[in-house]
Amino acid sequence: MTLIRENEYKWYEKLAFNVIKCGPIPRHIAIIMDGNRRFAKTENIEKIEGHSRGFDKLSECLGWCLELGVKEVTAFAFSIENFKRSPEEVSALMDITKVKFQKLLEEKERLHENGVRIRILGNLALLPEELQQLMSEAMLMTEQNNNLFLNIAFAYTSREEITNAIQTICQEGGNLEEEDITEELVAQCLYTKDIKNPDLLIRTSGESRLSDFLMWQLSSTVLYFPKTFWPAITIWHLLYGIFCYQRSLLSISGYKTAIEQSSVKSQSGMSDRAKIFLHNVDMKRRDRLVRLSSAKHKGD
Ligand code: FPP
Ligand code: MG
């Protein structure tokens, strides 16, 4: 499968996998795939080839994650800020993504066999129509799968995500009372609705910033910043990141449990008004995806 590579492992890599698997494995890993262009420069290749190698590395990394039993990966593929890059680079990135999604849709059987669910987090309306259609189709096609969750943050920033959630509440929450506006209600209006917070965040290339990525969701996440550029990342970086997670777990587990319990408490305490509002928001979101994905067939 092009999306999740079936990697071959050396005996010592398998051994390292088994050792790390003796400890808790993060359920959800978030990745900021940074350093593609600097990698391209060091390798004397075109910028866009650097991005292409970045995509290949994501496929390889998803193979490692599947092997290790990680259930969910969220990759930051395109920030809204990236629209400020040169039109040539933006357009080349859109083209790579389009080709990758076209291939992905052709691999329907393999995606179902592996139980892969794909979700795009971001403001789809900012993207070229064809990409919106392909992405909606991929999301709908895999919506029943539940073995490995791949979330691709595309045309995404946290500030836009939170602003969008507030707009949804203002536009569609006419029946809500002030006390209905809880953290849980806002969380359910984010692009990450129903997605558990990441346990581990990896940002490559030596930058130790969040760059407007999952700022609502990362409050109790372990952060790991390897210096290597994304396309050059190896299995050992991932294993070291997981080791950092295992080491930190003892000190943060109480905090994480407290957050999870408070979330469960506020969910169970949700008013009927809030539940109806969220149900309506869900229906509208899905209708929009169906409309976008079927728009493709009009031109066929
Ligand atoms: C960051 O490196 C990378 C990006 C902005 C693009 C990442 C895109 C891909 C890996 C391909 C598309 C992926 C999917 C999942 C469809 P950079 O450009 O900021 O490089 P630099 O930090 O060296 O300047
Ligand atoms: Mg960068």
mmCIF file of C-alpha atoms and ligand atoms in Angstrom:
data_model
loop_
_atom_site.group_PDB
_atom_site.id
_atom_site.type_symbol
_atom_site.label_atom_id
_atom_site.label_comp_id
_atom_site.label_asym_id
_atom_site.label_seq_id
_atom_site.Cartn_x
_atom_site.Cartn_y
_atom_site.Cartn_z
ATOM 1 C CA MET A 1 0.000 0.000 0.000
ATOM 2 C CA THR A 2 1.404 3.438 -0.831
ATOM 3 C CA LEU A 3 0.033 4.989 2.337
ATOM 4 C CA ILE A 4 1.311 2.465 4.857
ATOM 5 C CA ARG A 5 4.549 0.879 3.783
ATOM 6 C CA GLU A 6 5.184 -2.759 4.566
ATOM 7 C CA ASN A 7 8.721 -2.368 5.893
ATOM 8 C CA GLU A 8 11.291 -5.119 6.196
ATOM 9 C CA TYR A 9 13.118 -5.178 9.527
ATOM 10 C CA LYS A 10 16.602 -6.306 10.531
ATOM 11 C CA TRP A 11 16.806 -8.699 13.488
ATOM 12 C CA TYR A 12 18.108 -5.979 15.844
ATOM 13 C CA GLU A 13 15.258 -3.640 14.849
ATOM 14 C CA LYS A 14 12.756 -6.391 15.663
ATOM 15 C CA LEU A 15 14.516 -6.876 18.988
ATOM 16 C CA ALA A 16 14.302 -3.141 19.742
ATOM 17 C CA PHE A 17 10.574 -3.215 18.859
ATOM 18 C CA ASN A 18 10.010 -6.049 21.296
ATOM 19 C CA VAL A 19 11.927 -4.286 24.058
ATOM 20 C CA ILE A 20 9.966 -1.029 23.652
ATOM 21 C CA LYS A 21 6.705 -2.989 23.479
ATOM 22 C CA CYS A 22 7.373 -4.222 27.053
ATOM 23 C CA GLY A 23 6.346 -0.734 28.136
ATOM 24 C CA PRO A 24 3.197 1.269 27.329
ATOM 25 C CA ILE A 25 2.905 2.310 23.690
ATOM 26 C CA PRO A 26 1.373 5.739 22.988
ATOM 27 C CA ARG A 27 -2.107 5.301 21.564
ATOM 28 C CA HIS A 28 -1.934 8.480 19.527
ATOM 29 C CA ILE A 29 1.193 10.107 18.036
ATOM 30 C CA ALA A 30 1.112 13.568 16.462
ATOM 31 C CA ILE A 31 3.854 14.544 14.035
ATOM 32 C CA ILE A 32 5.051 17.896 12.695
ATOM 33 C CA MET A 33 6.963 16.782 9.611
ATOM 34 C CA ASP A 34 9.430 19.664 9.459
ATOM 35 C CA GLY A 35 12.646 20.147 7.469
ATOM 36 C CA ASN A 36 11.727 18.877 3.982
ATOM 37 C CA ARG A 37 13.255 21.873 2.186
ATOM 38 C CA ARG A 38 16.430 21.960 4.291
ATOM 39 C CA PHE A 39 16.766 18.226 3.630
ATOM 40 C CA ALA A 40 16.403 18.924 -0.100
ATOM 41 C CA LYS A 41 19.141 21.546 0.122
ATOM 42 C CA THR A 42 21.579 19.205 1.862
ATOM 43 C CA GLU A 43 20.863 16.492 -0.722
ATOM 44 C CA ASN A 44 21.092 18.907 -3.668
ATOM 45 C CA ILE A 45 17.610 18.045 -4.891
ATOM 46 C CA GLU A 46 14.582 20.206 -5.762
ATOM 47 C CA LYS A 47 12.421 21.489 -2.882
ATOM 48 C CA ILE A 48 9.434 19.570 -4.159
ATOM 49 C CA GLU A 49 11.456 16.358 -4.255
ATOM 50 C CA GLY A 50 12.144 17.029 -0.565
ATOM 51 C CA HIS A 51 8.368 17.156 0.040
ATOM 52 C CA SER A 52 7.889 14.002 -1.985
ATOM 53 C CA ARG A 53 10.516 12.226 0.137
ATOM 54 C CA GLY A 54 8.631 13.615 3.137
ATOM 55 C CA PHE A 55 5.488 11.833 2.002
ATOM 56 C CA ASP A 56 7.458 8.591 1.498
ATOM 57 C CA LYS A 57 8.806 8.932 5.013
ATOM 58 C CA LEU A 58 5.277 9.323 6.361
ATOM 59 C CA SER A 59 4.324 6.020 4.673
ATOM 60 C CA GLU A 60 7.368 4.328 6.187
ATOM 61 C CA CYS A 61 6.629 5.808 9.595
ATOM 62 C CA LEU A 62 2.988 4.635 9.437
ATOM 63 C CA GLY A 63 4.346 1.124 8.791
ATOM 64 C CA TRP A 64 6.466 1.400 11.970
ATOM 65 C CA CYS A 65 3.465 2.680 13.926
ATOM 66 C CA LEU A 66 1.259 -0.197 12.735
ATOM 67 C CA GLU A 67 3.982 -2.669 13.714
ATOM 68 C CA LEU A 68 4.295 -1.108 17.179
ATOM 69 C CA GLY A 69 0.566 -1.065 17.855
ATOM 70 C CA VAL A 70 0.082 2.728 17.723
ATOM 71 C CA LYS A 71 -3.602 3.219 16.971
ATOM 72 C CA GLU A 72 -3.697 6.800 15.774
ATOM 73 C CA VAL A 73 -1.352 9.184 13.961
ATOM 74 C CA THR A 74 -2.011 12.853 13.232
ATOM 75 C CA ALA A 75 0.395 14.392 10.717
ATOM 76 C CA PHE A 76 0.690 18.124 10.067
ATOM 77 C CA ALA A 77 0.952 18.193 6.270
ATOM 78 C CA PHE A 78 -0.059 21.753 5.351
ATOM 79 C CA SER A 79 -0.576 24.754 7.591
ATOM 80 C CA ILE A 80 -2.819 27.653 6.575
ATOM 81 C CA GLU A 81 0.407 29.689 6.985
ATOM 82 C CA ASN A 82 1.955 27.613 4.167
ATOM 83 C CA PHE A 83 -0.350 29.401 1.685
ATOM 84 C CA LYS A 84 2.096 32.317 2.074
ATOM 85 C CA ARG A 85 4.845 30.308 0.340
ATOM 86 C CA SER A 86 5.586 30.869 -3.353
ATOM 87 C CA PRO A 87 2.662 30.005 -5.681
ATOM 88 C CA GLU A 88 4.918 27.406 -7.379
ATOM 89 C CA GLU A 89 5.603 25.582 -4.107
ATOM 90 C CA VAL A 90 1.966 25.742 -2.946
ATOM 91 C CA SER A 91 0.742 24.470 -6.278
ATOM 92 C CA ALA A 92 3.352 21.666 -6.345
ATOM 93 C CA LEU A 93 2.321 20.600 -2.821
ATOM 94 C CA MET A 94 -1.351 20.552 -3.866
ATOM 95 C CA ASP A 95 -0.407 18.441 -6.900
ATOM 96 C CA ILE A 96 1.580 15.891 -4.857
ATOM 97 C CA THR A 97 -1.298 15.619 -2.416
ATOM 98 C CA LYS A 98 -3.809 15.189 -5.228
ATOM 99 C CA VAL A 99 -1.794 12.349 -6.759
ATOM 100 C CA LYS A 100 -1.343 10.676 -3.364
ATOM 101 C CA PHE A 101 -5.081 10.823 -2.657
ATOM 102 C CA GLN A 102 -5.932 9.490 -6.117
ATOM 103 C CA LYS A 103 -3.650 6.502 -5.429
ATOM 104 C CA LEU A 104 -5.110 6.132 -1.974
ATOM 105 C CA LEU A 105 -8.642 5.857 -3.345
ATOM 106 C CA GLU A 106 -7.464 3.124 -5.714
ATOM 107 C CA GLU A 107 -6.259 1.136 -2.695
ATOM 108 C CA LYS A 108 -9.721 0.828 -1.222
ATOM 109 C CA GLU A 109 -9.464 -2.916 -0.542
ATOM 110 C CA ARG A 110 -6.119 -2.629 1.268
ATOM 111 C CA LEU A 111 -7.383 0.272 3.377
ATOM 112 C CA HIS A 112 -10.391 -1.808 4.427
ATOM 113 C CA GLU A 113 -8.246 -4.907 5.051
ATOM 114 C CA ASN A 114 -6.018 -2.873 7.373
ATOM 115 C CA GLY A 115 -8.995 -1.073 8.910
ATOM 116 C CA VAL A 116 -7.522 2.365 8.142
ATOM 117 C CA ARG A 117 -9.735 5.379 8.758
ATOM 118 C CA ILE A 118 -8.621 8.653 7.190
ATOM 119 C CA ARG A 119 -9.697 12.037 8.455
ATOM 120 C CA ILE A 120 -8.654 15.451 7.221
ATOM 121 C CA LEU A 121 -8.416 18.109 9.909
ATOM 122 C CA GLY A 122 -8.638 21.604 8.529
ATOM 123 C CA ASN A 123 -10.625 24.052 6.488
ATOM 124 C CA LEU A 124 -11.285 22.138 3.265
ATOM 125 C CA ALA A 125 -12.910 25.181 1.685
ATOM 126 C CA LEU A 126 -9.455 26.780 1.348
ATOM 127 C CA LEU A 127 -8.298 23.982 -0.972
ATOM 128 C CA PRO A 128 -8.685 23.448 -4.726
ATOM 129 C CA GLU A 129 -12.045 21.851 -5.492
ATOM 130 C CA GLU A 130 -10.607 18.643 -6.834
ATOM 131 C CA LEU A 131 -8.624 18.096 -3.651
ATOM 132 C CA GLN A 132 -11.712 18.794 -1.527
ATOM 133 C CA GLN A 133 -13.531 16.114 -3.500
ATOM 134 C CA LEU A 134 -10.761 13.531 -3.198
ATOM 135 C CA MET A 135 -10.340 14.172 0.524
ATOM 136 C CA SER A 136 -14.085 13.969 1.204
ATOM 137 C CA GLU A 137 -14.245 10.730 -0.722
ATOM 138 C CA ALA A 138 -11.353 9.235 1.265
ATOM 139 C CA MET A 139 -13.003 10.240 4.546
ATOM 140 C CA LEU A 140 -16.389 8.787 3.612
ATOM 141 C CA MET A 141 -14.905 5.638 2.107
ATOM 142 C CA THR A 142 -13.028 4.791 5.315
ATOM 143 C CA GLU A 143 -15.468 6.138 7.926
ATOM 144 C CA GLN A 144 -16.435 2.658 9.180
ATOM 145 C CA ASN A 145 -12.826 1.484 9.686
ATOM 146 C CA ASN A 146 -11.426 1.402 13.194
ATOM 147 C CA ASN A 147 -8.054 -0.305 13.358
ATOM 148 C CA LEU A 148 -5.642 2.514 12.488
ATOM 149 C CA PHE A 149 -6.670 6.154 12.449
ATOM 150 C CA LEU A 150 -4.744 8.502 10.201
ATOM 151 C CA ASN A 151 -5.559 12.186 10.615
ATOM 152 C CA ILE A 152 -3.977 14.555 8.142
ATOM 153 C CA ALA A 153 -3.954 18.189 9.223
ATOM 154 C CA PHE A 154 -4.232 20.065 5.949
ATOM 155 C CA ALA A 155 -5.140 23.749 5.560
ATOM 156 C CA TYR A 156 -5.034 23.664 9.347
ATOM 157 C CA THR A 157 -4.058 25.932 12.225
ATOM 158 C CA SER A 158 -5.268 25.704 15.798
ATOM 159 C CA ARG A 159 -6.422 29.297 15.859
ATOM 160 C CA GLU A 160 -8.548 28.754 12.756
ATOM 161 C CA GLU A 161 -9.900 25.504 14.254
ATOM 162 C CA ILE A 162 -10.974 27.243 17.464
ATOM 163 C CA THR A 163 -12.394 30.255 15.565
ATOM 164 C CA ASN A 164 -14.334 27.873 13.339
ATOM 165 C CA ALA A 165 -15.748 26.079 16.422
ATOM 166 C CA ILE A 166 -16.939 29.397 17.882
ATOM 167 C CA GLN A 167 -18.528 30.361 14.548
ATOM 168 C CA THR A 168 -20.366 27.005 14.460
ATOM 169 C CA ILE A 169 -21.707 27.606 17.959
ATOM 170 C CA CYS A 170 -22.830 31.152 17.064
ATOM 171 C CA GLN A 171 -24.397 30.134 13.753
ATOM 172 C CA GLU A 172 -26.126 26.936 14.791
ATOM 173 C CA GLY A 173 -26.407 27.062 18.550
ATOM 174 C CA GLY A 174 -29.422 29.377 18.721
ATOM 175 C CA ASN A 175 -31.144 27.124 21.265
ATOM 176 C CA LEU A 176 -28.139 26.777 23.557
ATOM 177 C CA GLU A 177 -28.023 28.439 26.993
ATOM 178 C CA GLU A 178 -24.864 29.980 28.413
ATOM 179 C CA GLU A 179 -24.322 26.994 30.730
ATOM 180 C CA ASP A 180 -24.326 24.645 27.706
ATOM 181 C CA ILE A 181 -21.093 26.199 26.396
ATOM 182 C CA THR A 182 -18.672 23.857 28.166
ATOM 183 C CA GLU A 183 -15.130 22.766 27.304
ATOM 184 C CA GLU A 184 -16.555 19.480 26.095
ATOM 185 C CA LEU A 185 -19.026 21.209 23.778
ATOM 186 C CA VAL A 186 -16.254 23.356 22.273
ATOM 187 C CA ALA A 187 -14.021 20.248 21.919
ATOM 188 C CA GLN A 188 -16.828 18.515 20.037
ATOM 189 C CA CYS A 189 -16.957 21.413 17.564
ATOM 190 C CA LEU A 190 -13.240 21.196 16.725
ATOM 191 C CA TYR A 191 -11.920 19.329 13.679
ATOM 192 C CA THR A 192 -10.607 16.740 16.169
ATOM 193 C CA LYS A 193 -14.123 15.890 17.357
ATOM 194 C CA ASP A 194 -14.143 12.394 18.942
ATOM 195 C CA ILE A 195 -10.356 12.091 18.562
ATOM 196 C CA LYS A 196 -8.496 11.413 21.807
ATOM 197 C CA ASN A 197 -5.647 13.827 22.551
ATOM 198 C CA PRO A 198 -2.171 12.815 21.346
ATOM 199 C CA ASP A 199 0.077 11.072 23.886
ATOM 200 C CA LEU A 200 3.291 11.953 22.087
ATOM 201 C CA LEU A 201 4.197 14.786 19.702
ATOM 202 C CA ILE A 202 7.256 14.541 17.486
ATOM 203 C CA ARG A 203 8.514 17.643 15.678
ATOM 204 C CA THR A 204 11.562 17.084 13.529
ATOM 205 C CA SER A 205 14.332 19.422 12.302
ATOM 206 C CA GLY A 206 15.363 20.805 15.685
ATOM 207 C CA GLU A 207 12.582 23.398 15.934
ATOM 208 C CA SER A 208 10.930 23.302 19.340
ATOM 209 C CA ARG A 209 7.724 25.232 18.589
ATOM 210 C CA LEU A 210 4.132 24.097 18.162
ATOM 211 C CA SER A 211 3.512 26.389 15.165
ATOM 212 C CA ASP A 212 -0.228 26.592 15.769
ATOM 213 C CA PHE A 213 -0.698 22.806 15.732
ATOM 214 C CA LEU A 214 -3.255 21.131 18.034
ATOM 215 C CA MET A 215 -2.833 23.789 20.723
ATOM 216 C CA TRP A 216 -6.141 22.844 22.372
ATOM 217 C CA GLN A 217 -5.256 19.144 22.320
ATOM 218 C CA LEU A 218 -1.608 18.997 23.462
ATOM 219 C CA SER A 219 -1.826 20.153 27.080
ATOM 220 C CA SER A 220 -0.719 16.820 28.565
ATOM 221 C CA THR A 221 1.214 15.453 25.583
ATOM 222 C CA VAL A 222 4.876 14.444 25.833
ATOM 223 C CA LEU A 223 6.940 16.517 23.379
ATOM 224 C CA TYR A 224 10.003 15.222 21.521
ATOM 225 C CA PHE A 225 12.091 17.380 19.175
ATOM 226 C CA PRO A 226 14.720 15.384 17.259
ATOM 227 C CA LYS A 227 17.191 17.518 15.279
ATOM 228 C CA THR A 228 16.975 15.411 12.116
ATOM 229 C CA PHE A 229 15.042 16.675 9.081
ATOM 230 C CA TRP A 230 11.789 14.789 8.517
ATOM 231 C CA PRO A 231 12.771 12.816 5.363
ATOM 232 C CA ALA A 232 15.878 11.513 7.181
ATOM 233 C CA ILE A 233 14.060 10.288 10.289
ATOM 234 C CA THR A 234 14.717 6.647 11.211
ATOM 235 C CA ILE A 235 13.029 3.993 13.238
ATOM 236 C CA TRP A 236 15.434 4.827 16.095
ATOM 237 C CA HIS A 237 14.042 8.360 16.419
ATOM 238 C CA LEU A 238 10.534 6.952 16.762
ATOM 239 C CA LEU A 239 11.680 4.399 19.321
ATOM 240 C CA TYR A 240 13.536 7.080 21.293
ATOM 241 C CA GLY A 241 10.414 9.286 21.228
ATOM 242 C CA ILE A 242 8.367 6.398 22.610
ATOM 243 C CA PHE A 243 11.030 5.812 25.261
ATOM 244 C CA CYS A 244 10.712 9.504 26.305
ATOM 245 C CA TYR A 245 6.946 8.969 26.534
ATOM 246 C CA GLN A 246 7.382 5.884 28.701
ATOM 247 C CA ARG A 247 9.814 7.740 30.982
ATOM 248 C CA SER A 248 7.474 10.719 31.407
ATOM 249 C CA LEU A 249 4.398 8.628 31.886
ATOM 250 C CA LEU A 250 4.937 8.075 35.592
ATOM 251 C CA SER A 251 4.976 11.795 36.346
ATOM 252 C CA ILE A 252 2.105 12.818 34.068
ATOM 253 C CA SER A 253 -0.273 9.875 34.314
ATOM 254 C CA GLY A 254 -2.153 11.369 37.290
ATOM 255 C CA TYR A 255 -2.648 14.608 35.363
ATOM 256 C CA LYS A 256 -3.807 12.805 32.234
ATOM 257 C CA THR A 257 -6.298 10.717 34.196
ATOM 258 C CA ALA A 258 -7.678 13.879 35.812
ATOM 259 C CA ILE A 259 -8.208 15.477 32.386
ATOM 260 C CA GLU A 260 -9.843 12.347 30.973
ATOM 261 C CA GLN A 261 -12.134 12.017 33.987
ATOM 262 C CA SER A 262 -13.188 15.656 33.775
ATOM 263 C CA SER A 263 -13.953 15.193 30.069
ATOM 264 C CA VAL A 264 -16.089 12.080 30.744
ATOM 265 C CA LYS A 265 -17.865 13.927 33.580
ATOM 266 C CA SER A 266 -18.712 16.945 31.441
ATOM 267 C CA GLN A 267 -19.831 14.709 28.549
ATOM 268 C CA SER A 268 -22.214 12.790 30.754
ATOM 269 C CA GLY A 269 -23.478 16.078 32.201
ATOM 270 C CA MET A 270 -24.304 17.523 28.782
ATOM 271 C CA SER A 271 -27.795 18.965 28.442
ATOM 272 C CA ASP A 272 -30.275 17.627 25.875
ATOM 273 C CA ARG A 273 -30.023 21.002 24.101
ATOM 274 C CA ALA A 274 -26.250 20.530 23.723
ATOM 275 C CA LYS A 275 -26.670 16.939 22.527
ATOM 276 C CA ILE A 276 -29.233 17.967 19.895
ATOM 277 C CA PHE A 277 -26.996 20.822 18.765
ATOM 278 C CA LEU A 278 -24.003 18.485 18.347
ATOM 279 C CA HIS A 279 -26.117 15.931 16.521
ATOM 280 C CA ASN A 280 -27.254 18.620 14.056
ATOM 281 C CA VAL A 281 -23.681 19.858 13.574
ATOM 282 C CA ASP A 282 -22.600 16.269 12.823
ATOM 283 C CA MET A 283 -25.353 15.753 10.277
ATOM 284 C CA LYS A 284 -24.465 19.006 8.513
ATOM 285 C CA ARG A 285 -20.760 18.155 8.404
ATOM 286 C CA ARG A 286 -21.481 14.752 6.915
ATOM 287 C CA ASP A 287 -23.972 16.151 4.381
ATOM 288 C CA ARG A 288 -21.279 18.573 3.278
ATOM 289 C CA LEU A 289 -18.783 15.739 2.796
ATOM 290 C CA VAL A 290 -21.316 13.732 0.771
ATOM 291 C CA ARG A 291 -22.022 16.779 -1.392
ATOM 292 C CA LEU A 292 -18.323 17.473 -1.947
ATOM 293 C CA SER A 293 -17.445 13.878 -2.750
ATOM 294 C CA SER A 294 -20.323 13.359 -5.180
ATOM 295 C CA ALA A 295 -19.627 16.684 -6.946
ATOM 296 C CA LYS A 296 -16.654 14.864 -8.500
ATOM 297 C CA HIS A 297 -18.900 12.484 -10.421
ATOM 298 C CA LYS A 298 -20.790 15.275 -12.157
ATOM 299 C CA GLY A 299 -17.843 15.958 -14.426
ATOM 300 C CA ASP A 300 -17.051 12.248 -15.022
HETATM 301 C C1 FPP B 1 7.636 20.951 6.298
HETATM 302 O O1 FPP B 1 8.932 21.120 5.776
HETATM 303 C C2 FPP B 1 6.767 20.202 5.376
HETATM 304 C C3 FPP B 1 5.666 20.683 4.731
HETATM 305 C C4 FPP B 1 5.200 22.072 4.877
HETATM 306 C C5 FPP B 1 4.880 19.867 3.800
HETATM 307 C C6 FPP B 1 4.708 18.431 4.210
HETATM 308 C C7 FPP B 1 4.044 17.740 3.091
HETATM 309 C C8 FPP B 1 4.249 16.463 2.763
HETATM 310 C C9 FPP B 1 5.148 15.565 3.538
HETATM 311 C C10 FPP B 1 3.583 15.902 1.538
HETATM 312 C C11 FPP B 1 2.068 15.805 1.602
HETATM 313 C C12 FPP B 1 1.598 14.913 2.667
HETATM 314 C C13 FPP B 1 0.390 14.304 2.713
HETATM 315 C C14 FPP B 1 0.068 13.515 3.901
HETATM 316 C C15 FPP B 1 -0.599 14.352 1.654
HETATM 317 P P1 FPP B 1 9.340 22.587 5.299
HETATM 318 O O2 FPP B 1 8.783 22.804 3.927
HETATM 319 O O3 FPP B 1 8.862 23.568 6.334
HETATM 320 O O4 FPP B 1 10.891 22.524 5.220
HETATM 321 P P2 FPP B 1 11.914 23.492 5.965
HETATM 322 O O5 FPP B 1 11.518 23.519 7.408
HETATM 323 O O6 FPP B 1 13.248 22.861 5.753
HETATM 324 O O7 FPP B 1 11.789 24.827 5.306
HETATM 325 MG MG MG B 2 9.661 24.251 8.154
#
